[in-house]
Amino acid sequence: MGFPKVALRGGTYYWRKKITVAGTCLTLSLPLRTGNFNSACSIALRLGTAVETLRMAYGQSSGMGPDRLKRVFSDAMRWQLQRIFEDQAGSRAPAGEHATTNSIHAEAWSFLAQNGPDAK
């Protein structure tokens, strides 16, 4: 899975990743809009997966210049970050229902963590 590339600047974590696409080195950096390390790591891992998927799609040659590649990747990662933030917000269900569902899942995972996978 790897380590998330997060850095704390002020009170906000930022995601930073260096990638090579079609022989061009790109540095991407986005604010994660959170001061919570665990949330930042979760978001960073999702962004890392998305950027690797996009990088593989471009392959060895893209026919684009370095500036255009940087713009394409930056825009794609901003879109992906917005999608991550809106995962629950985009649902028509009330926010209170999300909180209830999330707490039930958290309790279930805590129970499994304490008692092992065969717990009943």
mmCIF file of C-alpha atoms in Angstrom:
data_model
loop_
_atom_site.group_PDB
_atom_site.id
_atom_site.type_symbol
_atom_site.label_atom_id
_atom_site.label_comp_id
_atom_site.label_asym_id
_atom_site.label_seq_id
_atom_site.Cartn_x
_atom_site.Cartn_y
_atom_site.Cartn_z
ATOM 1 C CA MET A 1 0.000 0.000 0.000
ATOM 2 C CA GLY A 2 2.855 2.421 0.684
ATOM 3 C CA PHE A 3 3.076 5.528 2.784
ATOM 4 C CA PRO A 4 0.807 8.507 2.131
ATOM 5 C CA LYS A 5 2.628 11.637 1.039
ATOM 6 C CA VAL A 6 1.164 14.164 3.473
ATOM 7 C CA ALA A 7 2.764 17.234 5.019
ATOM 8 C CA LEU A 8 1.357 19.587 7.634
ATOM 9 C CA ARG A 9 1.504 23.251 6.619
ATOM 10 C CA GLY A 10 -0.025 25.585 9.149
ATOM 11 C CA GLY A 11 -3.050 23.663 10.390
ATOM 12 C CA THR A 12 -3.829 21.863 7.122
ATOM 13 C CA TYR A 13 -2.375 18.726 5.600
ATOM 14 C CA TYR A 14 -1.248 18.752 1.978
ATOM 15 C CA TRP A 15 -0.810 15.837 -0.416
ATOM 16 C CA ARG A 16 2.362 15.956 -2.493
ATOM 17 C CA LYS A 17 3.451 13.414 -5.088
ATOM 18 C CA LYS A 18 6.186 13.281 -7.714
ATOM 19 C CA ILE A 19 5.441 11.132 -10.750
ATOM 20 C CA THR A 20 6.967 10.519 -14.160
ATOM 21 C CA VAL A 21 4.626 10.425 -17.149
ATOM 22 C CA ALA A 22 5.928 9.838 -20.664
ATOM 23 C CA GLY A 23 9.438 10.812 -19.545
ATOM 24 C CA THR A 24 8.253 14.036 -17.898
ATOM 25 C CA CYS A 25 8.658 14.523 -14.136
ATOM 26 C CA LEU A 26 5.598 16.149 -12.543
ATOM 27 C CA THR A 27 5.143 17.383 -8.977
ATOM 28 C CA LEU A 28 1.537 17.504 -7.792
ATOM 29 C CA SER A 29 0.434 19.203 -4.570
ATOM 30 C CA LEU A 30 -3.084 19.679 -3.196
ATOM 31 C CA PRO A 31 -4.485 20.881 0.153
ATOM 32 C CA LEU A 32 -6.494 18.118 1.831
ATOM 33 C CA ARG A 33 -8.650 20.573 3.846
ATOM 34 C CA THR A 34 -8.149 18.706 7.116
ATOM 35 C CA GLY A 35 -5.991 19.002 10.183
ATOM 36 C CA ASN A 36 -6.614 15.383 11.179
ATOM 37 C CA PHE A 37 -3.679 13.110 10.297
ATOM 38 C CA ASN A 38 -5.795 9.955 9.919
ATOM 39 C CA SER A 39 -8.268 11.663 7.582
ATOM 40 C CA ALA A 40 -5.399 13.171 5.594
ATOM 41 C CA CYS A 41 -3.747 9.750 5.206
ATOM 42 C CA SER A 42 -6.999 8.187 4.035
ATOM 43 C CA ILE A 43 -7.580 10.917 1.446
ATOM 44 C CA ALA A 44 -3.920 10.807 0.354
ATOM 45 C CA LEU A 45 -4.046 7.057 -0.235
ATOM 46 C CA ARG A 46 -7.166 7.447 -2.379
ATOM 47 C CA LEU A 47 -5.503 10.243 -4.376
ATOM 48 C CA GLY A 48 -2.367 8.119 -4.783
ATOM 49 C CA THR A 49 -4.418 5.288 -6.249
ATOM 50 C CA ALA A 50 -6.195 7.668 -8.629
ATOM 51 C CA VAL A 51 -2.958 9.290 -9.842
ATOM 52 C CA GLU A 52 -1.338 5.892 -10.477
ATOM 53 C CA THR A 53 -4.378 4.769 -12.476
ATOM 54 C CA LEU A 54 -4.226 7.941 -14.567
ATOM 55 C CA ARG A 55 -0.445 7.659 -14.993
ATOM 56 C CA MET A 56 -0.753 4.099 -16.297
ATOM 57 C CA ALA A 57 -3.478 5.195 -18.721
ATOM 58 C CA TYR A 58 -1.075 7.680 -20.337
ATOM 59 C CA GLY A 59 1.629 5.033 -20.748
ATOM 60 C CA GLN A 60 5.025 5.780 -22.258
ATOM 61 C CA SER A 61 4.010 8.514 -24.692
ATOM 62 C CA SER A 62 1.332 11.146 -24.507
ATOM 63 C CA GLY A 63 2.083 13.648 -27.275
ATOM 64 C CA MET A 64 1.681 16.489 -24.754
ATOM 65 C CA GLY A 65 4.195 18.964 -23.440
ATOM 66 C CA PRO A 66 5.203 19.058 -19.772
ATOM 67 C CA ASP A 67 3.001 22.078 -18.971
ATOM 68 C CA ARG A 68 -0.064 20.484 -20.535
ATOM 69 C CA LEU A 69 0.592 17.182 -18.729
ATOM 70 C CA LYS A 70 0.903 19.003 -15.397
ATOM 71 C CA ARG A 71 -2.363 20.853 -16.042
ATOM 72 C CA VAL A 72 -4.183 17.632 -17.008
ATOM 73 C CA PHE A 73 -2.959 15.747 -13.935
ATOM 74 C CA SER A 74 -3.581 18.670 -11.551
ATOM 75 C CA ASP A 75 -7.136 19.125 -12.835
ATOM 76 C CA ALA A 76 -7.819 15.396 -12.614
ATOM 77 C CA MET A 77 -6.556 15.218 -9.031
ATOM 78 C CA ARG A 78 -8.592 18.282 -8.004
ATOM 79 C CA TRP A 79 -11.675 16.617 -9.483
ATOM 80 C CA GLN A 80 -10.866 13.374 -7.645
ATOM 81 C CA LEU A 81 -10.330 15.253 -4.364
ATOM 82 C CA GLN A 82 -13.693 16.996 -4.744
ATOM 83 C CA ARG A 83 -15.298 13.614 -5.439
ATOM 84 C CA ILE A 84 -13.763 12.190 -2.241
ATOM 85 C CA PHE A 85 -15.135 15.104 -0.193
ATOM 86 C CA GLU A 86 -18.605 14.730 -1.719
ATOM 87 C CA ASP A 87 -18.902 10.946 -1.312
ATOM 88 C CA GLN A 88 -21.318 11.254 1.591
ATOM 89 C CA ALA A 89 -22.413 14.810 0.934
ATOM 90 C CA GLY A 90 -23.669 13.831 -2.537
ATOM 91 C CA SER A 91 -26.133 11.338 -1.117
ATOM 92 C CA ARG A 92 -29.748 12.402 -0.643
ATOM 93 C CA ALA A 93 -29.838 10.771 2.797
ATOM 94 C CA PRO A 94 -29.720 13.153 5.769
ATOM 95 C CA ALA A 95 -26.288 13.687 7.325
ATOM 96 C CA GLY A 96 -27.524 12.199 10.612
ATOM 97 C CA GLU A 97 -28.114 8.872 8.871
ATOM 98 C CA HIS A 98 -24.531 8.879 7.606
ATOM 99 C CA ALA A 99 -23.302 9.420 11.155
ATOM 100 C CA THR A 100 -25.428 6.538 12.433
ATOM 101 C CA THR A 101 -24.252 4.203 9.682
ATOM 102 C CA ASN A 102 -20.637 5.217 10.171
ATOM 103 C CA SER A 103 -20.795 4.652 13.936
ATOM 104 C CA ILE A 104 -22.362 1.201 13.444
ATOM 105 C CA HIS A 105 -19.574 0.245 11.038
ATOM 106 C CA ALA A 106 -16.965 1.626 13.451
ATOM 107 C CA GLU A 107 -18.379 -0.478 16.290
ATOM 108 C CA ALA A 108 -18.410 -3.598 14.102
ATOM 109 C CA TRP A 109 -14.804 -3.097 13.036
ATOM 110 C CA SER A 110 -13.735 -2.423 16.636
ATOM 111 C CA PHE A 111 -15.445 -5.647 17.748
ATOM 112 C CA LEU A 112 -13.695 -7.619 14.998
ATOM 113 C CA ALA A 113 -10.352 -6.012 15.834
ATOM 114 C CA GLN A 114 -10.671 -6.989 19.485
ATOM 115 C CA ASN A 115 -12.084 -10.497 19.002
ATOM 116 C CA GLY A 116 -10.589 -11.637 15.701
ATOM 117 C CA PRO A 117 -12.202 -12.470 12.355
ATOM 118 C CA ASP A 118 -14.065 -15.526 13.713
ATOM 119 C CA ALA A 119 -15.910 -13.495 16.388
ATOM 120 C CA LYS A 120 -19.686 -13.799 16.555
#
